[in-house]
Amino acid sequence: MSSTVESSTPSKVDVLVIGAGPAGLTCALGLAKAGVNVRIVDHSPTKVQSGHADGVMPRTIEVLQSHGLADALLKDANQVYTISNYNYEADVGIKCAGRVTMINEPTARYPFAATQNQGVMEGILGDALLKEGAVIERPVRPTAIDLSTDENELKDPDAYPIKVRVKKLNEEEAAEELVHAKYVVGADGAHSWVRRALNVPMEGEQTAHVWAAIDFTPTPDSNFPDWRNIATVNAKDVGIMLIPREGGKIRLYVELGSEDGLVNAESGRLDSAQFSPDRLLEIAKKAFAPFVLKTTPENVEWWTVYVIGQRVASTFSVKDRVFIAGDACHTHSPKGGQGMNVSINDAHNLAWKLAYTIRGWAELIAFDKWFAEGFSAKARAKLIAEGNNVDLPGPLEAFRAFSSVTTGIRIRYAPSIITATAPDKTDENGPYTLTVGKRLPPQVVLRVADRRPVNVQDLCLSNGRFKLFVFTGDVLSADDIQSLNKLTTDLDALLSELPKGLLEVFSIIKAKDDAITYMDVPQTLRPHWTSIHFDGHASGPVYDAYGINREGALVVFRPDGYVGTITPLGEVELVRQYFRQFLK
Ligand SMILES: Cc1cc2nc3c(=O)[nH]c(=O)nc-3n(C[C@H](O)[C@H](O)[C@H](O)COP(=O)(O)OP(=O)(O)OC[C@H]3O[C@@H](n4cnc5c(N)ncnc54)[C@H](O)[C@@H]3O)c2cc1C
């Protein structure tokens, strides 16, 4: 399967993550927070310093928030609310054809795209990882990987069937270290070494698109009116997308064609000798006429030209032991702003499943069906790769039509053992209704102990645990709470059967009585004083929003914040059955 790795002074680790970009960092963070022994290596001496991916979509911000990191991202990021479209008209130049709201998802907690350079994202995730005690080892590169072919070893949860030789690149005579790993995650970008070492082919469109991107601060005399909105510009000879960036900067994406004289029409290859930021700005200057959009050399922060095929790896795992995630398994054009977002969401999904397998809590989850579970990263990647994306210069409707895909808000995992089709009393059509396989839409409840408003999403933190939300139904007085005794007995029994700490309990009472204190609630329903909440007011807006009636419900959320199952309030047995399907 690969070059032979000989033993020297071996070390052992549960998961070795190769690549500390957004995907690798998210995966390592999720694993570290779930208590898994993880190492992460990257061959680059530093994180990305500027440029690269730039757009963070609403669902990705929610995922960051589940790690307590949204504030850090939003502190300096730019927020994009509007998309404009400009088309070329003879004798006029480009002219505005309209503007639309960028995010049209009614349940989006963050109804905008945040733009910020990739290095900031990597810094935020890297700092969070450090707090969990994991250091990014760099510059370190794998030189060989060997995956056992012994089926018994591959099935043995205690075995370390992968040997990876890694080398420190900053020490001339540095010995290579031999790492024995239970699992390896290849998050090493579009040219993934891991993917190639294990001979995983890429599928999809072979035609390469050549993109140029340039980040700069426009001069004050620039007068393009939509420079603080995303603008798709369908100019005479070229399509350009403008992205407003943090700190008053902008990015221009220019899809280069042979007519630019920069790309050889036959080979599709860039003639790099012809290329420079000045050349790019010249193309833009012409395209934006009659408007002025210019800069000075010292205000150009970053530029790149990169060739991107829209492709997806044929498999995302080898023997359920080596996984590839992020750009390593799917590459996109930058138009839909998906690369970093899909990568982070992939890794968020992978981390908890890997953690449960390693901690011995779950039967081996069918990792090779990891994406087949539903409308997840692969499906999205395919959709985008198949051209179901915003075409540049795209009609504004395309943004609307695909906003459910690109924002990540409507991802729905199809039925599986972890997304159970237990009796679901909700109307699946309403955008505000809880649905098995979908994320928890944001709603504000009042914490009983201090009457403080809390967003329910902030109860579903990414800490590797399942969450059980007990919607108690109408509870009008402290006496009513006592009627929940049978429920609490059943729940106590369930909790005692599950691995300690696997399931966190939160309760939401429908009616609000100012006389009720958190101490009136049985201990099982409030393991901590922060676990018990009112549904705002007596009218119960949160229940209504989730389609839960006055009789209440039990809702289980997976560790990644997606609804695992919903049952009627008294049906603790159905919850038990849900967990029995995949827990040891
Ligand atoms: C030059 C460039 C420009 C880009 N520009 C844009 C853009 O303008 N807009 C946009 O949306 N997206 C852009 N992208 C894509 C975007 O960066 C990715 O979609 C996104 O970062 C995916 O995250 P990832 O973690 O999967 O991969 P990456 O961000 O590529 O991270 C991979 C990590 O693995 C490390 N690595 C690679 N090979 C090895 C190895 N053999 N051993 C150890 N470590 C390794 C790398 O140093 C890197 O830190 C660009 C990518 C590149 C490379």
XYZ file of C-alpha atoms and ligand atoms in Angstrom:
637
model
C 0.000 0.000 0.000
C 2.950 2.331 0.555
C 6.627 2.553 1.265
C 7.819 0.362 4.089
C 8.244 1.974 7.448
C 10.872 0.427 9.672
C 10.789 0.682 13.398
C 13.235 3.058 15.127
C 12.124 4.631 18.398
C 8.396 4.376 17.982
C 5.859 6.530 19.733
C 2.159 5.882 19.989
C -0.806 8.114 19.442
C -4.519 7.533 19.006
C -4.909 9.967 16.105
C -2.233 11.597 13.989
C -3.602 14.560 12.028
C -1.478 15.564 9.043
C -2.063 19.176 8.036
C -2.930 22.116 10.300
C -5.220 24.025 7.959
C -8.850 24.684 8.918
C -9.845 21.004 8.472
C -6.966 19.489 10.450
C -7.268 22.023 13.249
C -11.033 21.558 13.602
C -10.623 17.805 13.720
C -7.778 17.944 16.237
C -9.711 20.390 18.409
C -12.838 18.203 18.433
C -10.749 15.157 19.324
C -8.756 16.914 22.035
C -11.932 18.255 23.628
C -13.369 14.751 23.647
C -10.309 13.601 25.587
C -8.609 11.789 22.709
C -4.823 11.579 22.517
C -4.095 13.493 19.289
C -1.038 14.933 17.528
C -1.092 17.354 14.622
C 1.816 18.059 12.266
C 2.235 20.520 9.424
C 5.112 20.868 6.992
C 4.834 24.640 6.835
C 6.857 26.597 9.437
C 3.957 29.012 10.080
C 0.235 29.285 9.699
C -1.155 31.111 6.665
C -0.136 34.748 7.015
C -2.585 36.434 4.640
C -5.029 35.705 1.867
C -6.222 32.182 0.968
C -9.820 31.319 1.927
C -11.837 34.259 3.134
C -15.564 33.620 3.601
C -17.049 32.053 6.718
C -20.647 30.992 6.212
C -23.435 31.102 8.849
C -23.379 27.424 9.810
C -19.595 27.505 10.141
C -19.915 30.461 12.526
C -22.402 28.399 14.554
C -19.911 25.530 14.677
C -17.208 27.923 15.875
C -19.624 29.264 18.475
C -20.185 25.717 19.715
C -16.471 25.820 20.568
C -16.883 29.284 22.120
C -14.913 30.848 19.265
C -17.407 32.964 17.308
C -16.551 36.166 19.188
C -12.879 35.746 18.357
C -13.722 35.402 14.676
C -16.250 38.225 14.561
C -14.111 40.693 16.497
C -12.318 41.954 13.402
C -14.107 40.170 10.565
C -16.153 42.022 7.997
C -19.855 41.110 7.738
C -21.473 40.741 4.325
C -25.250 41.142 4.038
C -25.812 42.078 0.400
C -24.886 40.855 -3.048
C -25.038 43.114 -6.059
C -24.841 42.224 -9.700
C -23.329 44.328 -12.474
C -23.643 43.633 -16.198
C -21.841 45.137 -19.144
C -23.734 47.419 -21.523
C -22.207 48.717 -24.757
C -21.253 52.410 -24.602
C -21.918 52.456 -20.849
C -19.654 49.881 -19.265
C -20.874 47.946 -16.258
C -24.207 48.881 -14.725
C -25.947 47.657 -11.580
C -28.651 45.080 -12.345
C -29.829 44.642 -8.761
C -29.048 43.804 -5.178
C -30.295 40.975 -2.964
C -29.855 39.881 0.614
C -27.035 37.407 0.839
C -28.380 35.051 3.505
C -32.009 34.098 3.066
C -32.219 31.453 5.744
C -34.801 32.555 8.343
C -33.180 30.504 11.108
C -29.633 31.720 10.581
C -28.271 32.883 13.925
C -25.634 34.865 12.051
C -27.443 36.257 8.990
C -24.276 37.255 7.152
C -21.037 35.835 5.801
C -17.969 36.841 7.790
C -14.911 37.666 5.730
C -11.514 37.351 7.285
C -8.257 35.837 6.085
C -7.627 32.156 6.627
C -4.664 32.844 8.900
C -6.970 34.389 11.506
C -9.160 31.291 11.448
C -6.088 29.076 11.801
C -4.857 31.250 14.682
C -8.181 31.006 16.526
C -8.400 27.225 16.128
C -4.706 26.780 16.945
C -5.016 28.806 20.172
C -8.078 26.795 21.197
C -6.153 23.597 20.532
C -3.264 24.824 22.647
C -5.680 25.373 25.537
C -6.534 21.678 25.250
C -2.851 20.899 25.610
C -2.090 20.030 21.978
C 0.701 21.819 20.139
C 0.922 22.060 16.358
C 4.219 20.394 15.457
C 5.832 22.295 12.588
C 7.627 22.190 10.261
C 7.111 18.435 10.284
C 6.318 16.255 7.319
C 5.420 12.596 6.932
C 7.824 10.694 4.719
C 6.199 7.259 4.710
C 2.939 5.653 5.763
C 2.187 2.004 6.177
C -1.312 0.695 6.831
C -1.550 -2.875 8.053
C -3.326 -5.368 5.824
C -3.943 -7.765 8.708
C -7.733 -7.815 9.094
C -7.525 -8.895 12.736
C -5.279 -5.972 13.537
C -7.548 -3.581 11.635
C -10.548 -4.793 13.623
C -8.789 -4.640 16.981
C -9.761 -1.372 18.725
C -6.574 -1.457 20.789
C -4.245 -1.979 17.823
C -2.074 0.672 16.193
C -2.248 -0.542 12.594
C -0.714 2.554 10.975
C 2.954 3.446 11.025
C 3.914 6.909 9.895
C 7.457 8.166 9.643
C 7.627 11.905 10.325
C 10.577 14.238 9.937
C 11.301 17.619 11.509
C 12.270 19.903 8.671
C 14.129 22.517 10.682
C 16.787 20.208 12.049
C 19.389 19.208 9.506
C 20.319 15.858 10.980
C 16.995 15.279 12.642
C 16.158 11.647 13.007
C 12.851 10.585 11.665
C 10.329 9.570 14.258
C 8.204 6.513 13.805
C 4.664 7.111 14.977
C 2.312 4.203 15.581
C -1.249 5.483 15.231
C -4.685 3.992 15.673
C -6.052 6.447 13.122
C -4.612 8.998 10.697
C -6.466 12.005 9.332
C -5.020 13.442 6.143
C -6.061 17.100 6.171
C -3.138 18.115 4.026
C -4.876 20.166 1.381
C -5.653 19.843 -2.292
C -2.346 18.128 -3.142
C -2.743 15.737 -0.227
C 0.298 13.557 0.373
C -1.810 11.142 2.404
C -4.339 10.728 -0.387
C -1.637 10.024 -2.910
C 0.360 7.748 -0.636
C -2.731 5.554 -0.245
C -3.625 5.743 -3.942
C -7.040 7.315 -3.479
C -8.074 8.721 -6.864
C -9.981 11.959 -7.328
C -13.156 11.912 -9.389
C -14.961 14.656 -11.204
C -14.346 17.359 -13.671
C -10.770 17.314 -14.885
C -10.944 20.713 -16.548
C -8.914 23.063 -14.483
C -10.059 26.599 -13.879
C -7.399 29.184 -13.381
C -8.284 31.718 -10.759
C -6.507 34.810 -9.713
C -7.268 36.488 -6.419
C -5.914 39.771 -5.152
C -6.448 41.488 -1.786
C -5.963 45.234 -1.565
C -7.196 48.464 -0.025
C -8.737 50.720 -2.683
C -7.560 54.313 -2.960
C -9.993 56.965 -1.614
C -10.843 58.179 -5.104
C -12.198 54.763 -6.064
C -15.916 55.191 -6.652
C -17.373 51.749 -7.231
C -20.467 52.054 -5.012
C -20.839 48.372 -4.083
C -17.348 47.767 -2.785
C -18.735 46.972 0.703
C -21.087 44.358 -0.749
C -20.250 41.230 -2.661
C -20.420 42.246 -6.316
C -20.568 39.893 -9.261
C -19.337 41.795 -12.270
C -20.161 40.495 -15.702
C -17.821 42.739 -17.641
C -17.234 42.717 -21.384
C -14.445 40.148 -21.476
C -14.148 38.825 -17.988
C -16.094 37.793 -14.914
C -15.008 39.203 -11.574
C -16.283 38.718 -8.065
C -15.576 41.370 -5.484
C -15.565 40.388 -1.812
C -15.492 43.092 0.879
C -12.883 42.194 3.468
C -11.863 43.056 6.988
C -10.086 46.341 7.643
C -11.554 48.116 4.619
C -9.859 45.753 2.170
C -11.413 44.003 -0.790
C -10.639 40.850 -2.708
C -11.152 40.448 -6.424
C -11.535 36.968 -7.864
C -10.838 36.901 -11.569
C -11.435 33.736 -13.576
C -8.693 33.831 -16.162
C -9.266 32.680 -19.723
C -7.018 32.317 -22.733
C -8.179 35.718 -23.969
C -6.237 37.294 -21.150
C -3.049 36.056 -22.759
C -2.145 34.594 -19.395
C -3.397 31.081 -19.913
C -2.305 28.833 -22.731
C -5.540 27.831 -24.478
C -4.271 24.331 -25.297
C -2.615 23.310 -22.069
C -4.828 25.370 -19.798
C -1.612 26.260 -17.990
C -0.791 29.656 -16.705
C 2.034 31.527 -18.331
C 3.449 32.791 -15.071
C 5.978 35.037 -16.837
C 3.015 37.084 -18.067
C 1.472 37.427 -14.667
C 1.794 40.092 -11.996
C -0.523 41.937 -9.611
C -0.281 44.959 -11.922
C -1.574 42.877 -14.779
C -4.465 41.716 -12.621
C -5.315 45.245 -11.534
C -5.219 46.304 -15.186
C -7.818 43.647 -16.057
C -9.955 44.841 -13.145
C -9.603 48.500 -14.047
C -10.934 47.810 -17.519
C -13.718 45.594 -16.246
C -15.011 48.083 -13.657
C -15.235 51.030 -16.066
C -16.928 53.506 -15.923
C -16.250 53.175 -12.192
C -12.837 53.688 -10.704
C -11.433 50.851 -8.618
C -7.712 51.101 -8.053
C -4.941 50.846 -5.510
C -1.265 51.506 -5.034
C 1.436 48.779 -4.875
C 1.958 49.194 -1.120
C -1.752 48.611 -0.562
C -1.730 45.215 -2.255
C -1.657 42.729 0.594
C -1.710 39.364 -1.171
C -2.333 37.817 -4.522
C -2.346 34.354 -5.950
C -3.109 32.422 -9.054
C -4.336 28.931 -8.536
C -5.650 26.161 -10.655
C -8.613 24.361 -9.286
C -10.474 21.351 -10.591
C -13.879 20.670 -9.065
C -13.235 17.179 -7.855
C -14.116 14.748 -5.094
C -12.058 11.806 -3.802
C -13.424 8.358 -4.665
C -13.443 7.437 -0.981
C -12.852 9.401 2.192
C -11.406 6.539 4.181
C -9.093 3.595 3.723
C -9.935 0.565 5.861
C -11.816 2.853 8.262
C -8.401 3.770 9.690
C -7.056 6.537 7.476
C -9.378 9.403 6.632
C -8.968 12.332 4.348
C -10.795 15.561 5.069
C -11.150 19.058 3.692
C -9.477 20.051 0.431
C -7.673 16.716 0.499
C -10.943 15.103 -0.544
C -12.833 17.807 -2.400
C -11.772 20.898 -4.238
C -14.003 23.723 -5.376
C -13.858 26.887 -7.335
C -13.787 29.797 -4.896
C -17.074 31.181 -6.234
C -19.398 29.633 -3.683
C -17.040 30.376 -0.784
C -17.119 26.708 0.164
C -13.546 25.382 0.512
C -12.864 26.351 4.096
C -16.504 25.968 5.185
C -16.980 22.454 3.887
C -13.583 21.518 5.296
C -14.453 22.749 8.777
C -17.842 21.046 8.726
C -16.310 17.760 7.504
C -13.821 17.788 10.287
C -16.441 18.718 12.889
C -18.450 15.681 11.786
C -15.467 13.326 11.686
C -14.017 14.296 15.068
C -16.832 13.128 17.334
C -17.349 9.852 15.485
C -13.664 9.077 15.705
C -13.661 10.070 19.379
C -16.544 7.716 20.198
C -14.887 4.835 18.406
C -11.561 5.432 20.135
C -13.089 5.778 23.571
C -14.756 2.455 23.000
C -18.240 3.924 23.412
C -19.581 3.116 19.985
C -19.554 0.114 17.739
C -17.336 0.928 14.812
C -19.303 3.513 12.964
C -19.301 2.858 9.246
C -16.868 5.540 8.392
C -16.896 4.735 4.741
C -20.557 5.703 4.841
C -19.647 8.772 6.748
C -20.792 11.142 4.080
C -23.381 8.817 2.645
C -25.318 9.656 5.763
C -26.978 12.484 4.088
C -26.740 15.868 2.704
C -23.293 16.338 4.030
C -20.001 17.541 2.755
C -19.663 15.024 -0.041
C -23.145 15.628 -1.321
C -22.524 19.316 -1.143
C -19.150 18.963 -2.781
C -20.753 16.941 -5.564
C -23.558 19.430 -5.993
C -21.062 22.175 -6.320
C -18.747 20.128 -8.517
C -21.656 19.325 -10.805
C -22.030 23.000 -11.430
C -25.008 23.610 -9.161
C -23.244 26.605 -7.905
C -23.322 30.286 -8.342
C -22.044 30.905 -11.832
C -19.928 33.935 -12.312
C -21.340 36.230 -13.506
C -24.317 34.604 -11.836
C -27.869 35.769 -11.762
C -28.789 36.914 -8.282
C -31.429 34.182 -8.108
C -28.637 31.617 -8.096
C -27.410 32.972 -4.803
C -30.893 32.647 -3.402
C -31.456 29.179 -4.799
C -28.216 27.813 -3.459
C -28.006 29.745 -0.257
C -29.374 26.687 1.551
C -26.384 24.752 0.227
C -23.721 27.365 0.661
C -24.764 28.690 4.064
C -24.709 25.169 5.499
C -27.911 25.929 7.439
C -30.094 23.297 5.831
C -27.702 20.395 5.942
C -29.771 17.347 6.815
C -28.287 14.001 7.657
C -30.382 11.178 6.243
C -31.732 8.428 8.509
C -29.050 6.208 10.016
C -28.372 4.653 13.398
C -27.229 8.001 14.734
C -29.986 9.993 13.056
C -32.888 7.834 14.069
C -36.305 7.850 12.556
C -37.965 7.425 15.934
C -41.474 8.869 16.193
C -41.061 12.437 15.136
C -43.996 14.539 16.198
C -42.865 17.559 14.307
C -43.948 19.030 11.035
C -40.863 18.652 8.906
C -41.792 21.348 6.484
C -41.618 24.386 8.695
C -38.268 26.140 8.690
C -38.577 26.722 12.451
C -39.366 23.132 13.280
C -36.960 20.692 14.866
C -36.199 17.937 12.417
C -34.211 14.752 12.913
C -30.904 15.105 11.057
C -30.917 18.907 11.081
C -29.145 21.316 13.363
C -30.771 22.968 16.384
C -32.115 26.330 15.193
C -31.297 29.198 17.538
C -33.924 30.326 20.071
C -33.621 32.275 23.283
C -34.781 30.745 26.593
C -34.610 32.107 30.152
C -32.326 30.334 32.588
C -34.438 29.591 35.676
C -31.693 30.204 38.249
C -30.994 33.789 37.230
C -33.644 34.531 34.571
C -30.833 35.267 32.140
C -31.612 34.924 28.392
C -29.590 32.102 26.839
C -29.431 30.936 23.245
C -30.230 27.216 23.141
C -27.374 26.664 20.691
C -25.040 27.680 23.490
C -26.268 24.678 25.480
C -25.097 22.397 22.665
C -21.392 23.005 23.078
C -18.854 20.962 21.145
C -17.551 18.962 24.083
C -17.924 15.503 22.605
C -21.153 14.748 24.483
C -24.668 13.941 23.371
C -27.287 16.320 24.780
C -30.774 15.384 25.944
C -33.232 18.266 25.926
C -36.225 17.511 28.121
C -39.095 19.688 26.970
C -41.191 19.153 30.088
C -44.379 20.588 28.587
C -46.700 22.765 30.658
C -45.377 23.163 34.166
C -47.433 25.809 35.881
C -46.282 25.403 39.456
C -43.746 23.664 41.650
C -46.398 20.949 42.232
C -46.599 20.219 38.511
C -42.897 19.617 38.517
C -43.377 16.764 40.965
C -45.551 15.064 38.354
C -42.355 14.545 36.399
C -41.244 11.951 38.951
C -41.803 8.932 36.717
C -39.822 10.598 33.964
C -36.931 11.319 36.277
C -36.885 7.731 37.555
C -36.724 6.429 33.990
C -34.059 8.961 33.071
C -31.979 8.056 36.114
C -32.056 4.431 34.988
C -31.002 5.378 31.459
C -28.176 7.635 32.640
C -26.820 4.906 34.884
C -26.599 2.567 31.881
C -24.685 4.991 29.664
C -20.967 5.710 29.934
C -20.447 8.464 32.497
C -20.500 11.902 30.939
C -21.776 10.725 27.563
C -25.160 12.424 27.888
C -25.785 15.911 29.243
C -29.322 16.794 30.315
C -30.986 20.186 29.817
C -34.635 20.956 30.521
C -36.941 23.550 29.082
C -40.191 24.288 30.945
C -43.037 25.609 28.823
C -44.814 27.887 31.259
C -43.094 30.572 33.251
C -44.066 31.019 36.891
C -42.061 33.580 38.768
C -42.414 31.572 41.962
C -40.520 28.576 40.524
C -36.864 28.335 41.474
C -34.348 25.964 39.973
C -34.326 24.042 43.266
C -37.974 23.019 42.690
C -36.917 20.913 39.716
C -35.858 17.273 40.275
C -32.093 16.916 40.297
C -32.027 14.685 37.197
C -33.536 17.480 35.122
C -31.040 20.026 36.421
C -27.691 18.316 36.930
C -26.275 21.824 37.159
C -27.921 25.145 37.963
C -27.315 26.215 34.360
C -29.277 23.240 32.975
C -32.885 24.342 33.544
C -34.719 26.956 31.500
C -38.098 28.537 30.881
C -39.480 28.908 27.413
C -39.372 32.679 27.717
C -42.971 33.532 28.441
C -46.180 31.689 29.202
C -47.075 31.629 25.502
C -44.164 29.267 24.874
C -42.607 30.698 21.716
C -39.709 28.248 21.661
C -42.005 25.222 21.826
C -44.023 26.687 18.983
C -40.948 27.399 16.947
C -39.804 23.793 17.304
C -43.269 22.326 16.705
C -43.396 20.763 20.183
C -46.807 20.781 21.842
C -47.769 21.308 25.509
C -47.195 17.630 26.279
C -43.482 18.072 25.751
C -40.837 15.893 24.101
C -37.389 14.399 24.516
C -34.836 15.517 21.952
C -31.370 14.012 21.626
C -28.650 16.038 19.917
C -25.515 14.416 18.541
C -22.194 15.848 19.710
C -21.996 17.918 16.515
C -25.297 19.660 17.296
C -27.586 17.781 14.884
C -30.880 16.259 16.068
C -30.321 12.534 16.652
C -33.855 11.593 17.647
C -37.115 13.047 18.961
C -39.610 11.124 21.094
C -42.729 11.927 23.126
C -41.895 13.039 26.684
C -42.551 9.745 28.482
C -40.714 7.566 25.967
C -37.363 7.187 27.659
C -37.335 3.638 26.316
C -37.129 4.976 22.745
C -34.138 7.056 23.738
C -32.562 3.938 25.244
C -33.180 2.076 21.981
C -31.626 4.922 20.027
C -28.379 4.663 21.998
C -28.434 0.849 21.945
C -28.202 0.891 18.168
C -24.658 2.177 18.158
C -23.285 2.153 21.689
C -21.479 -0.828 23.071
C -2.415 29.098 -2.579
C -3.849 28.898 -2.205
C -4.733 29.903 -2.419
C -6.049 29.755 -2.075
N -6.884 30.777 -2.293
C -8.153 30.664 -1.972
C -9.024 31.695 -2.191
O -8.632 32.729 -2.737
N -10.321 31.549 -1.813
C -10.774 30.389 -1.250
O -11.966 30.278 -0.904
N -9.973 29.357 -1.046
C -8.676 29.462 -1.401
N -7.868 28.414 -1.209
C -8.442 27.168 -0.702
C -8.644 27.198 0.792
O -7.452 27.583 1.398
C -9.070 25.793 1.246
O -10.308 25.449 0.626
C -9.271 25.633 2.715
O -8.246 26.202 3.428
C -9.403 24.143 3.025
O -8.862 23.819 4.256
P -8.007 22.503 4.473
O -7.627 22.507 5.897
O -8.716 21.338 3.936
O -6.716 22.668 3.533
P -5.543 23.728 3.563
O -5.993 25.030 4.042
O -4.888 23.651 2.240
O -4.562 23.164 4.675
C -3.707 22.076 4.451
C -2.577 22.136 5.465
O -1.791 20.967 5.301
C -0.428 21.329 5.259
N 0.239 20.313 4.427
C 0.124 20.111 3.115
N 0.853 19.067 2.728
C 1.437 18.588 3.844
C 2.322 17.496 4.088
N 2.739 16.692 3.118
N 2.736 17.307 5.349
C 2.339 18.124 6.365
N 1.511 19.154 6.187
C 1.054 19.381 4.929
C -0.392 22.719 4.681
O 0.770 23.425 5.075
C -1.670 23.331 5.261
O -1.421 23.963 6.484
C -6.520 28.543 -1.521
C -5.619 27.514 -1.289
C -4.282 27.676 -1.620
C -3.325 26.543 -1.352
